[in-house]
Amino acid sequence: MWFVYNKVFDQGLLKKGGTKIRISLECLQCQLNQAANMAIKHIADNQDRALFFLQVLRETGNIDENTIAPVLAGKIHRVFRGFTNNSDPYGKDKDFYNQKVLSMEGEFEGFIESAVDRFLAAVKLAAAGNVIDFGAIPDLDSATVIGVIQEIMKKEFTSSFLVDLQRDLAAAHRLLYLGDNAGEVVFDKFLIKEIKKLYPELKIFFATRGKPVINDITEHDAKIAGIDQYARVINNGTDYPGTVLSECDRRFLQIFNQADVVISKGQGNFESLVEADRKIYFIFLCKCSYFEKKLGMGKNEIVLYCNKQVE
């Protein structure tokens, strides 16, 4: 059964004032492995690969135990873009997954159309789309993506936070939805469409990254997916694969602070926002060994979680 394992929250690991998501040995190893894989894939000369990796070590050598993985990843990818003089090395991959999911839009929307609870189905589908993540799964292929999504949609899912989210949306005037990855953004559109049907007066903002990083979405990707038909598309002004509030621009922060409800997609946003001072609903898949242990969950299980106690 695929569901939020509430024992984790009962243990207080992620409650208000609980344990911070800190950098771990697994995170360090994962990020450096990603850097090595990027070098092998995108840099032809072996000596240049070594020079790139040495530069990564220099640029990341001042991190400490309070550094979160999205900040470390952002530093590594900043080095990579500068070293290769390529501002968007995953651009073709992002275009591929945007178009691949769009080409199957009718099939995926069928999960919602045939569901008894359309809102629940839309949440599951949005979460399932989080599998499209080259940071967590660098050797991802489209067959794997489709298989994981289809499997997730077959499984039962329940969470006490689902009712809380619907209650808060019903009372809200402004929703800020924080996007994550290309391809995944089409699944976000399914949920946003369903929210708009249920709450037609709700003003919705959809936030992307400020610059390309890994396969995270930019405003361009969001508009390709058609998000702008249902929400105002903005960016957060940063090139981190997460939402690092201390680095976000003033316009984004104003919308973030004024929104009645914030929905956050993906592990990177979760890691960077779980201790934020405001209430946030997080939706993502548990995709790595660190989170499997941290959350007490299995691989590719859906997480729907709110960082503040219900008022």
PDB file of C-alpha atoms in Angstrom:
ATOM      1  CA  MET A   1       0.000   0.000   0.000  1.00  0.00           C
ATOM      2  CA  TRP A   2       1.383   3.429  -0.942  1.00  0.00           C
ATOM      3  CA  PHE A   3       0.481   5.993   1.668  1.00  0.00           C
ATOM      4  CA  VAL A   4       1.954   8.535   4.054  1.00  0.00           C
ATOM      5  CA  TYR A   5       3.449   6.611   6.950  1.00  0.00           C
ATOM      6  CA  ASN A   6       2.047   8.703   9.790  1.00  0.00           C
ATOM      7  CA  LYS A   7       4.295   7.010  12.377  1.00  0.00           C
ATOM      8  CA  VAL A   8       7.063   9.275  11.109  1.00  0.00           C
ATOM      9  CA  PHE A   9       5.119  12.364  12.038  1.00  0.00           C
ATOM     10  CA  ASP A  10       3.968  10.846  15.341  1.00  0.00           C
ATOM     11  CA  GLN A  11       7.636  10.367  16.231  1.00  0.00           C
ATOM     12  CA  GLY A  12       8.113  14.103  15.757  1.00  0.00           C
ATOM     13  CA  LEU A  13      10.841  13.877  13.123  1.00  0.00           C
ATOM     14  CA  LEU A  14       9.230  16.540  10.974  1.00  0.00           C
ATOM     15  CA  LYS A  15       6.886  18.363  13.315  1.00  0.00           C
ATOM     16  CA  LYS A  16       7.159  22.074  13.989  1.00  0.00           C
ATOM     17  CA  GLY A  17      10.492  22.656  15.643  1.00  0.00           C
ATOM     18  CA  GLY A  18      11.582  19.109  14.805  1.00  0.00           C
ATOM     19  CA  THR A  19      14.700  17.740  13.218  1.00  0.00           C
ATOM     20  CA  LYS A  20      16.171  19.821  10.423  1.00  0.00           C
ATOM     21  CA  ILE A  21      16.895  18.199   7.075  1.00  0.00           C
ATOM     22  CA  ARG A  22      20.689  18.419   7.262  1.00  0.00           C
ATOM     23  CA  ILE A  23      23.359  17.372   4.822  1.00  0.00           C
ATOM     24  CA  SER A  24      24.273  13.710   5.254  1.00  0.00           C
ATOM     25  CA  LEU A  25      26.992  11.388   4.024  1.00  0.00           C
ATOM     26  CA  GLU A  26      24.472   9.966   1.550  1.00  0.00           C
ATOM     27  CA  CYS A  27      23.721  13.480   0.242  1.00  0.00           C
ATOM     28  CA  LEU A  28      27.403  14.332  -0.150  1.00  0.00           C
ATOM     29  CA  GLN A  29      28.131  11.071  -1.924  1.00  0.00           C
ATOM     30  CA  CYS A  30      25.083  11.475  -4.177  1.00  0.00           C
ATOM     31  CA  GLN A  31      25.934  15.044  -5.178  1.00  0.00           C
ATOM     32  CA  LEU A  32      29.579  14.260  -5.926  1.00  0.00           C
ATOM     33  CA  ASN A  33      28.543  11.186  -7.906  1.00  0.00           C
ATOM     34  CA  GLN A  34      26.230  13.412  -9.925  1.00  0.00           C
ATOM     35  CA  ALA A  35      29.119  15.774 -10.604  1.00  0.00           C
ATOM     36  CA  ALA A  36      31.266  12.876 -11.815  1.00  0.00           C
ATOM     37  CA  ASN A  37      28.447  11.562 -14.014  1.00  0.00           C
ATOM     38  CA  MET A  38      27.906  15.009 -15.525  1.00  0.00           C
ATOM     39  CA  ALA A  39      31.591  15.207 -16.364  1.00  0.00           C
ATOM     40  CA  ILE A  40      31.551  11.797 -18.052  1.00  0.00           C
ATOM     41  CA  LYS A  41      28.414  12.620 -20.041  1.00  0.00           C
ATOM     42  CA  HIS A  42      29.162  16.177 -21.104  1.00  0.00           C
ATOM     43  CA  ILE A  43      32.967  16.655 -21.024  1.00  0.00           C
ATOM     44  CA  ALA A  44      34.923  14.709 -23.645  1.00  0.00           C
ATOM     45  CA  ASP A  45      38.510  15.122 -22.453  1.00  0.00           C
ATOM     46  CA  ASN A  46      39.469  13.088 -19.381  1.00  0.00           C
ATOM     47  CA  GLN A  47      41.852  15.753 -18.085  1.00  0.00           C
ATOM     48  CA  ASP A  48      39.130  18.390 -18.398  1.00  0.00           C
ATOM     49  CA  ARG A  49      36.822  16.112 -16.431  1.00  0.00           C
ATOM     50  CA  ALA A  50      39.356  16.007 -13.619  1.00  0.00           C
ATOM     51  CA  LEU A  51      39.802  19.793 -13.721  1.00  0.00           C
ATOM     52  CA  PHE A  52      36.043  20.261 -13.506  1.00  0.00           C
ATOM     53  CA  PHE A  53      35.796  17.932 -10.523  1.00  0.00           C
ATOM     54  CA  LEU A  54      38.647  19.718  -8.750  1.00  0.00           C
ATOM     55  CA  GLN A  55      36.838  23.008  -9.283  1.00  0.00           C
ATOM     56  CA  VAL A  56      33.691  21.468  -7.787  1.00  0.00           C
ATOM     57  CA  LEU A  57      35.667  20.432  -4.701  1.00  0.00           C
ATOM     58  CA  ARG A  58      37.087  23.944  -4.329  1.00  0.00           C
ATOM     59  CA  GLU A  59      33.709  25.657  -4.702  1.00  0.00           C
ATOM     60  CA  THR A  60      31.949  23.332  -2.267  1.00  0.00           C
ATOM     61  CA  GLY A  61      34.750  23.042   0.279  1.00  0.00           C
ATOM     62  CA  ASN A  62      33.282  25.669   2.608  1.00  0.00           C
ATOM     63  CA  ILE A  63      29.944  23.961   3.268  1.00  0.00           C
ATOM     64  CA  ASP A  64      29.077  22.835   6.794  1.00  0.00           C
ATOM     65  CA  GLU A  65      26.652  20.471   8.484  1.00  0.00           C
ATOM     66  CA  ASN A  66      23.823  22.999   8.149  1.00  0.00           C
ATOM     67  CA  THR A  67      24.067  23.101   4.359  1.00  0.00           C
ATOM     68  CA  ILE A  68      21.067  21.576   2.617  1.00  0.00           C
ATOM     69  CA  ALA A  69      21.385  19.424  -0.488  1.00  0.00           C
ATOM     70  CA  PRO A  70      19.718  21.936  -2.878  1.00  0.00           C
ATOM     71  CA  VAL A  71      22.365  24.535  -1.999  1.00  0.00           C
ATOM     72  CA  LEU A  72      25.182  22.044  -2.573  1.00  0.00           C
ATOM     73  CA  ALA A  73      23.613  20.944  -5.864  1.00  0.00           C
ATOM     74  CA  GLY A  74      23.202  24.557  -6.938  1.00  0.00           C
ATOM     75  CA  LYS A  75      26.887  25.259  -6.339  1.00  0.00           C
ATOM     76  CA  ILE A  76      27.923  22.168  -8.315  1.00  0.00           C
ATOM     77  CA  HIS A  77      25.709  22.983 -11.286  1.00  0.00           C
ATOM     78  CA  ARG A  78      26.849  26.602 -11.273  1.00  0.00           C
ATOM     79  CA  VAL A  79      30.422  25.342 -11.654  1.00  0.00           C
ATOM     80  CA  PHE A  80      29.329  22.958 -14.404  1.00  0.00           C
ATOM     81  CA  ARG A  81      27.553  25.630 -16.443  1.00  0.00           C
ATOM     82  CA  GLY A  82      30.545  27.931 -16.178  1.00  0.00           C
ATOM     83  CA  PHE A  83      33.085  25.224 -16.999  1.00  0.00           C
ATOM     84  CA  THR A  84      31.206  24.002 -20.086  1.00  0.00           C
ATOM     85  CA  ASN A  85      29.880  27.428 -21.122  1.00  0.00           C
ATOM     86  CA  ASN A  86      26.462  25.784 -21.418  1.00  0.00           C
ATOM     87  CA  SER A  87      23.685  27.702 -19.687  1.00  0.00           C
ATOM     88  CA  ASP A  88      21.155  24.844 -19.905  1.00  0.00           C
ATOM     89  CA  PRO A  89      22.884  21.443 -20.312  1.00  0.00           C
ATOM     90  CA  TYR A  90      19.635  19.552 -19.656  1.00  0.00           C
ATOM     91  CA  GLY A  91      17.611  21.648 -22.101  1.00  0.00           C
ATOM     92  CA  LYS A  92      17.056  18.846 -24.628  1.00  0.00           C
ATOM     93  CA  ASP A  93      16.104  16.394 -21.884  1.00  0.00           C
ATOM     94  CA  LYS A  94      13.591  18.866 -20.484  1.00  0.00           C
ATOM     95  CA  ASP A  95      12.056  19.438 -23.914  1.00  0.00           C
ATOM     96  CA  PHE A  96      11.815  15.672 -24.449  1.00  0.00           C
ATOM     97  CA  TYR A  97       9.925  15.010 -21.220  1.00  0.00           C
ATOM     98  CA  ASN A  98       7.671  18.033 -21.615  1.00  0.00           C
ATOM     99  CA  GLN A  99       6.633  16.818 -25.058  1.00  0.00           C
ATOM    100  CA  LYS A 100       6.468  13.146 -24.023  1.00  0.00           C
ATOM    101  CA  VAL A 101       4.042  13.835 -21.179  1.00  0.00           C
ATOM    102  CA  LEU A 102       2.029  16.307 -23.253  1.00  0.00           C
ATOM    103  CA  SER A 103       1.639  13.643 -25.954  1.00  0.00           C
ATOM    104  CA  MET A 104       0.087  11.329 -23.329  1.00  0.00           C
ATOM    105  CA  GLU A 105      -1.964  14.027 -21.630  1.00  0.00           C
ATOM    106  CA  GLY A 106      -5.294  12.400 -22.472  1.00  0.00           C
ATOM    107  CA  GLU A 107      -4.207   9.018 -21.115  1.00  0.00           C
ATOM    108  CA  PHE A 108      -2.981  10.474 -17.834  1.00  0.00           C
ATOM    109  CA  GLU A 109      -6.035  12.689 -17.399  1.00  0.00           C
ATOM    110  CA  GLY A 110      -8.112   9.540 -17.764  1.00  0.00           C
ATOM    111  CA  PHE A 111      -6.981   8.572 -14.264  1.00  0.00           C
ATOM    112  CA  ILE A 112      -8.789  11.651 -12.950  1.00  0.00           C
ATOM    113  CA  GLU A 113     -11.846  11.351 -15.180  1.00  0.00           C
ATOM    114  CA  SER A 114     -12.476   7.755 -14.083  1.00  0.00           C
ATOM    115  CA  ALA A 115     -11.820   8.359 -10.377  1.00  0.00           C
ATOM    116  CA  VAL A 116     -14.492   8.411  -7.681  1.00  0.00           C
ATOM    117  CA  ASP A 117     -12.517  11.163  -5.896  1.00  0.00           C
ATOM    118  CA  ARG A 118     -11.123  13.445  -8.603  1.00  0.00           C
ATOM    119  CA  PHE A 119      -9.153  15.632  -6.198  1.00  0.00           C
ATOM    120  CA  LEU A 120      -7.414  12.630  -4.636  1.00  0.00           C
ATOM    121  CA  ALA A 121      -6.591  11.265  -8.093  1.00  0.00           C
ATOM    122  CA  ALA A 122      -5.156  14.633  -9.154  1.00  0.00           C
ATOM    123  CA  VAL A 123      -2.951  14.777  -6.041  1.00  0.00           C
ATOM    124  CA  LYS A 124      -1.701  11.238  -6.703  1.00  0.00           C
ATOM    125  CA  LEU A 125      -0.982  12.076 -10.336  1.00  0.00           C
ATOM    126  CA  ALA A 126       0.900  15.252  -9.419  1.00  0.00           C
ATOM    127  CA  ALA A 127       2.959  13.277  -6.909  1.00  0.00           C
ATOM    128  CA  ALA A 128       3.616  10.493  -9.419  1.00  0.00           C
ATOM    129  CA  GLY A 129       5.036  13.012 -11.883  1.00  0.00           C
ATOM    130  CA  ASN A 130       7.779  13.782  -9.366  1.00  0.00           C
ATOM    131  CA  VAL A 131       9.581  10.653 -10.594  1.00  0.00           C
ATOM    132  CA  ILE A 132      10.921  12.776 -13.487  1.00  0.00           C
ATOM    133  CA  ASP A 133      13.998  13.914 -11.582  1.00  0.00           C
ATOM    134  CA  PHE A 134      17.483  13.685 -13.112  1.00  0.00           C
ATOM    135  CA  GLY A 135      19.012  14.732  -9.802  1.00  0.00           C
ATOM    136  CA  ALA A 136      17.662  11.736  -7.897  1.00  0.00           C
ATOM    137  CA  ILE A 137      17.552   9.357 -10.905  1.00  0.00           C
ATOM    138  CA  PRO A 138      20.299  10.370 -13.384  1.00  0.00           C
ATOM    139  CA  ASP A 139      19.779   7.382 -15.717  1.00  0.00           C
ATOM    140  CA  LEU A 140      16.027   7.916 -15.992  1.00  0.00           C
ATOM    141  CA  ASP A 141      14.247   6.781 -19.168  1.00  0.00           C
ATOM    142  CA  SER A 142      10.708   7.342 -20.405  1.00  0.00           C
ATOM    143  CA  ALA A 143       9.661   3.683 -20.027  1.00  0.00           C
ATOM    144  CA  THR A 144      10.599   3.793 -16.336  1.00  0.00           C
ATOM    145  CA  VAL A 145       8.672   7.039 -15.875  1.00  0.00           C
ATOM    146  CA  ILE A 146       5.491   5.702 -17.434  1.00  0.00           C
ATOM    147  CA  GLY A 147       5.752   2.416 -15.522  1.00  0.00           C
ATOM    148  CA  VAL A 148       6.202   4.116 -12.147  1.00  0.00           C
ATOM    149  CA  ILE A 149       3.316   6.511 -12.768  1.00  0.00           C
ATOM    150  CA  GLN A 150       0.952   3.750 -13.842  1.00  0.00           C
ATOM    151  CA  GLU A 151       1.907   1.660 -10.814  1.00  0.00           C
ATOM    152  CA  ILE A 152       1.393   4.552  -8.400  1.00  0.00           C
ATOM    153  CA  MET A 153      -2.041   5.330  -9.794  1.00  0.00           C
ATOM    154  CA  LYS A 154      -3.144   1.731  -9.171  1.00  0.00           C
ATOM    155  CA  LYS A 155      -2.228   1.838  -5.491  1.00  0.00           C
ATOM    156  CA  GLU A 156      -4.286   3.053  -2.563  1.00  0.00           C
ATOM    157  CA  PHE A 157      -3.256   6.348  -0.992  1.00  0.00           C
ATOM    158  CA  THR A 158      -4.569   8.097   2.093  1.00  0.00           C
ATOM    159  CA  SER A 159      -3.392  11.005   4.224  1.00  0.00           C
ATOM    160  CA  SER A 160      -4.972  13.007   7.010  1.00  0.00           C
ATOM    161  CA  PHE A 161      -3.474  16.111   5.394  1.00  0.00           C
ATOM    162  CA  LEU A 162      -5.676  15.724   2.299  1.00  0.00           C
ATOM    163  CA  VAL A 163      -8.795  16.960   4.101  1.00  0.00           C
ATOM    164  CA  ASP A 164      -6.801  19.793   5.681  1.00  0.00           C
ATOM    165  CA  LEU A 165      -5.547  20.898   2.264  1.00  0.00           C
ATOM    166  CA  GLN A 166      -9.056  20.927   0.799  1.00  0.00           C
ATOM    167  CA  ARG A 167     -10.359  22.897   3.778  1.00  0.00           C
ATOM    168  CA  ASP A 168      -7.604  25.496   3.432  1.00  0.00           C
ATOM    169  CA  LEU A 169      -8.124  25.802  -0.334  1.00  0.00           C
ATOM    170  CA  ALA A 170     -11.858  26.365   0.179  1.00  0.00           C
ATOM    171  CA  ALA A 171     -11.128  29.323   2.473  1.00  0.00           C
ATOM    172  CA  ALA A 172      -8.267  30.765   0.407  1.00  0.00           C
ATOM    173  CA  HIS A 173      -8.079  33.716  -1.968  1.00  0.00           C
ATOM    174  CA  ARG A 174      -4.512  33.124  -3.174  1.00  0.00           C
ATOM    175  CA  LEU A 175      -2.643  29.887  -3.854  1.00  0.00           C
ATOM    176  CA  LEU A 176       1.084  29.676  -4.573  1.00  0.00           C
ATOM    177  CA  TYR A 177       2.108  26.392  -6.217  1.00  0.00           C
ATOM    178  CA  LEU A 178       5.857  25.729  -6.270  1.00  0.00           C
ATOM    179  CA  GLY A 179       6.833  23.628  -9.273  1.00  0.00           C
ATOM    180  CA  ASP A 180       9.786  21.288  -9.544  1.00  0.00           C
ATOM    181  CA  ASN A 181      10.791  19.460 -12.734  1.00  0.00           C
ATOM    182  CA  ALA A 182      10.172  19.531 -16.471  1.00  0.00           C
ATOM    183  CA  GLY A 183       7.697  16.866 -17.588  1.00  0.00           C
ATOM    184  CA  GLU A 184       6.406  16.767 -14.024  1.00  0.00           C
ATOM    185  CA  VAL A 185       4.976  20.214 -14.656  1.00  0.00           C
ATOM    186  CA  VAL A 186       2.282  18.708 -16.898  1.00  0.00           C
ATOM    187  CA  PHE A 187       1.110  16.583 -13.958  1.00  0.00           C
ATOM    188  CA  ASP A 188       1.062  19.737 -11.840  1.00  0.00           C
ATOM    189  CA  LYS A 189      -1.248  21.232 -14.432  1.00  0.00           C
ATOM    190  CA  PHE A 190      -3.723  18.379 -13.880  1.00  0.00           C
ATOM    191  CA  LEU A 191      -3.921  19.193 -10.164  1.00  0.00           C
ATOM    192  CA  ILE A 192      -4.129  22.937 -10.744  1.00  0.00           C
ATOM    193  CA  LYS A 193      -6.970  22.424 -13.249  1.00  0.00           C
ATOM    194  CA  GLU A 194      -8.859  20.362 -10.691  1.00  0.00           C
ATOM    195  CA  ILE A 195      -8.274  22.985  -7.983  1.00  0.00           C
ATOM    196  CA  LYS A 196      -9.516  25.680 -10.360  1.00  0.00           C
ATOM    197  CA  LYS A 197     -12.685  23.678 -11.068  1.00  0.00           C
ATOM    198  CA  LEU A 198     -13.384  23.270  -7.367  1.00  0.00           C
ATOM    199  CA  TYR A 199     -12.477  26.839  -6.401  1.00  0.00           C
ATOM    200  CA  PRO A 200     -12.990  29.034  -9.512  1.00  0.00           C
ATOM    201  CA  GLU A 201     -12.452  32.326  -7.659  1.00  0.00           C
ATOM    202  CA  LEU A 202      -9.048  31.252  -6.326  1.00  0.00           C
ATOM    203  CA  LYS A 203      -6.126  33.268  -7.710  1.00  0.00           C
ATOM    204  CA  ILE A 204      -3.278  30.859  -8.473  1.00  0.00           C
ATOM    205  CA  PHE A 205       0.424  31.620  -8.861  1.00  0.00           C
ATOM    206  CA  PHE A 206       2.833  28.988 -10.200  1.00  0.00           C
ATOM    207  CA  ALA A 207       6.531  29.470  -9.376  1.00  0.00           C
ATOM    208  CA  THR A 208       9.526  28.115 -11.281  1.00  0.00           C
ATOM    209  CA  ARG A 209      13.284  28.440 -10.855  1.00  0.00           C
ATOM    210  CA  GLY A 210      14.839  31.722 -11.933  1.00  0.00           C
ATOM    211  CA  LYS A 211      17.479  30.074 -14.137  1.00  0.00           C
ATOM    212  CA  PRO A 212      18.067  26.588 -15.584  1.00  0.00           C
ATOM    213  CA  VAL A 213      19.444  24.005 -13.142  1.00  0.00           C
ATOM    214  CA  ILE A 214      19.363  20.213 -13.706  1.00  0.00           C
ATOM    215  CA  ASN A 215      15.906  19.434 -15.186  1.00  0.00           C
ATOM    216  CA  ASP A 216      14.075  21.878 -12.916  1.00  0.00           C
ATOM    217  CA  ILE A 217      11.467  24.012 -14.607  1.00  0.00           C
ATOM    218  CA  THR A 218      11.828  27.565 -15.823  1.00  0.00           C
ATOM    219  CA  GLU A 219       8.999  29.881 -16.856  1.00  0.00           C
ATOM    220  CA  HIS A 220       9.492  28.610 -20.412  1.00  0.00           C
ATOM    221  CA  ASP A 221       8.795  25.008 -19.374  1.00  0.00           C
ATOM    222  CA  ALA A 222       5.698  26.012 -17.405  1.00  0.00           C
ATOM    223  CA  LYS A 223       4.261  27.850 -20.390  1.00  0.00           C
ATOM    224  CA  ILE A 224       5.073  24.971 -22.762  1.00  0.00           C
ATOM    225  CA  ALA A 225       3.058  22.728 -20.421  1.00  0.00           C
ATOM    226  CA  GLY A 226       0.119  25.158 -20.503  1.00  0.00           C
ATOM    227  CA  ILE A 227       0.243  26.145 -16.841  1.00  0.00           C
ATOM    228  CA  ASP A 228      -0.329  29.780 -17.817  1.00  0.00           C
ATOM    229  CA  GLN A 229      -3.901  28.894 -18.857  1.00  0.00           C
ATOM    230  CA  TYR A 230      -4.755  28.306 -15.200  1.00  0.00           C
ATOM    231  CA  ALA A 231      -2.195  30.251 -13.149  1.00  0.00           C
ATOM    232  CA  ARG A 232       0.062  33.273 -13.281  1.00  0.00           C
ATOM    233  CA  VAL A 233       3.598  31.992 -13.898  1.00  0.00           C
ATOM    234  CA  ILE A 234       6.436  33.601 -11.926  1.00  0.00           C
ATOM    235  CA  ASN A 235       9.993  32.594 -11.027  1.00  0.00           C
ATOM    236  CA  ASN A 236      11.829  32.689  -7.709  1.00  0.00           C
ATOM    237  CA  GLY A 237      14.914  34.481  -9.034  1.00  0.00           C
ATOM    238  CA  THR A 238      17.440  31.757  -8.110  1.00  0.00           C
ATOM    239  CA  ASP A 239      19.338  28.906  -9.748  1.00  0.00           C
ATOM    240  CA  TYR A 240      19.051  26.465  -6.849  1.00  0.00           C
ATOM    241  CA  PRO A 241      17.092  23.201  -7.330  1.00  0.00           C
ATOM    242  CA  GLY A 242      14.836  24.169  -4.445  1.00  0.00           C
ATOM    243  CA  THR A 243      13.384  27.312  -2.872  1.00  0.00           C
ATOM    244  CA  VAL A 244      16.120  28.921  -0.790  1.00  0.00           C
ATOM    245  CA  LEU A 245      14.219  31.881   0.644  1.00  0.00           C
ATOM    246  CA  SER A 246      17.332  33.865   1.558  1.00  0.00           C
ATOM    247  CA  GLU A 247      18.253  33.939  -2.149  1.00  0.00           C
ATOM    248  CA  CYS A 248      14.800  34.488  -3.689  1.00  0.00           C
ATOM    249  CA  ASP A 249      13.879  37.837  -5.207  1.00  0.00           C
ATOM    250  CA  ARG A 250      11.553  40.394  -3.642  1.00  0.00           C
ATOM    251  CA  ARG A 251       8.618  39.789  -5.988  1.00  0.00           C
ATOM    252  CA  PHE A 252       8.570  36.062  -5.257  1.00  0.00           C
ATOM    253  CA  LEU A 253       8.898  36.592  -1.504  1.00  0.00           C
ATOM    254  CA  GLN A 254       5.971  39.003  -1.501  1.00  0.00           C
ATOM    255  CA  ILE A 255       3.740  36.429  -3.201  1.00  0.00           C
ATOM    256  CA  PHE A 256       5.086  33.650  -0.965  1.00  0.00           C
ATOM    257  CA  ASN A 257       4.265  35.626   2.175  1.00  0.00           C
ATOM    258  CA  GLN A 258       0.847  36.825   1.001  1.00  0.00           C
ATOM    259  CA  ALA A 259      -0.464  33.492  -0.315  1.00  0.00           C
ATOM    260  CA  ASP A 260      -3.173  31.895   1.806  1.00  0.00           C
ATOM    261  CA  VAL A 261      -2.034  28.409   0.769  1.00  0.00           C
ATOM    262  CA  VAL A 262       1.332  27.183  -0.505  1.00  0.00           C
ATOM    263  CA  ILE A 263       1.688  23.805  -2.233  1.00  0.00           C
ATOM    264  CA  SER A 264       5.294  22.714  -2.693  1.00  0.00           C
ATOM    265  CA  LYS A 265       6.351  19.967  -5.107  1.00  0.00           C
ATOM    266  CA  GLY A 266       9.508  17.861  -4.947  1.00  0.00           C
ATOM    267  CA  GLN A 267      12.254  16.904  -2.503  1.00  0.00           C
ATOM    268  CA  GLY A 268      14.364  19.981  -3.223  1.00  0.00           C
ATOM    269  CA  ASN A 269      11.553  22.327  -2.255  1.00  0.00           C
ATOM    270  CA  PHE A 270      10.807  20.164   0.784  1.00  0.00           C
ATOM    271  CA  GLU A 271      14.414  20.228   1.998  1.00  0.00           C
ATOM    272  CA  SER A 272      14.663  23.986   1.609  1.00  0.00           C
ATOM    273  CA  LEU A 273      11.236  24.905   3.035  1.00  0.00           C
ATOM    274  CA  VAL A 274      10.253  22.338   5.668  1.00  0.00           C
ATOM    275  CA  GLU A 275      11.386  24.679   8.452  1.00  0.00           C
ATOM    276  CA  ALA A 276       9.874  27.817   6.929  1.00  0.00           C
ATOM    277  CA  ASP A 277       7.914  30.057   9.271  1.00  0.00           C
ATOM    278  CA  ARG A 278       4.704  29.621   7.335  1.00  0.00           C
ATOM    279  CA  LYS A 279       2.357  26.714   6.668  1.00  0.00           C
ATOM    280  CA  ILE A 280       3.196  24.719   3.531  1.00  0.00           C
ATOM    281  CA  TYR A 281       1.744  21.549   2.011  1.00  0.00           C
ATOM    282  CA  PHE A 282       4.451  19.320   0.518  1.00  0.00           C
ATOM    283  CA  ILE A 283       3.857  16.746  -2.218  1.00  0.00           C
ATOM    284  CA  PHE A 284       6.659  14.523  -3.507  1.00  0.00           C
ATOM    285  CA  LEU A 285       7.873  10.971  -3.985  1.00  0.00           C
ATOM    286  CA  CYS A 286      10.335   9.387  -1.576  1.00  0.00           C
ATOM    287  CA  LYS A 287      13.098   8.719  -4.103  1.00  0.00           C
ATOM    288  CA  CYS A 288      16.400   8.286  -2.263  1.00  0.00           C
ATOM    289  CA  SER A 289      17.823   6.099   0.499  1.00  0.00           C
ATOM    290  CA  TYR A 290      18.314   9.058   2.861  1.00  0.00           C
ATOM    291  CA  PHE A 291      14.622   9.963   2.737  1.00  0.00           C
ATOM    292  CA  GLU A 292      13.560   6.333   2.918  1.00  0.00           C
ATOM    293  CA  LYS A 293      15.362   6.106   6.271  1.00  0.00           C
ATOM    294  CA  LYS A 294      14.443   9.612   7.412  1.00  0.00           C
ATOM    295  CA  LEU A 295      10.736   9.176   6.696  1.00  0.00           C
ATOM    296  CA  GLY A 296      10.440   5.450   7.316  1.00  0.00           C
ATOM    297  CA  MET A 297       9.001   4.950   3.848  1.00  0.00           C
ATOM    298  CA  GLY A 298       9.617   2.810   0.781  1.00  0.00           C
ATOM    299  CA  LYS A 299      11.007   3.953  -2.548  1.00  0.00           C
ATOM    300  CA  ASN A 300       8.554   5.952  -4.681  1.00  0.00           C
ATOM    301  CA  GLU A 301       5.928   6.207  -1.955  1.00  0.00           C
ATOM    302  CA  ILE A 302       3.862   9.387  -2.015  1.00  0.00           C
ATOM    303  CA  VAL A 303       4.456  12.007   0.661  1.00  0.00           C
ATOM    304  CA  LEU A 304       1.729  14.539   1.405  1.00  0.00           C
ATOM    305  CA  TYR A 305       2.738  16.515   4.475  1.00  0.00           C
ATOM    306  CA  CYS A 306       2.076  19.864   6.143  1.00  0.00           C
ATOM    307  CA  ASN A 307       4.871  21.419   8.202  1.00  0.00           C
ATOM    308  CA  LYS A 308       2.548  23.201  10.644  1.00  0.00           C
ATOM    309  CA  GLN A 309      -0.034  21.709  12.957  1.00  0.00           C
ATOM    310  CA  VAL A 310      -3.607  22.130  11.842  1.00  0.00           C
ATOM    311  CA  GLU A 311      -5.095  25.244  13.359  1.00  0.00           C
TER     312      GLU A 311
END
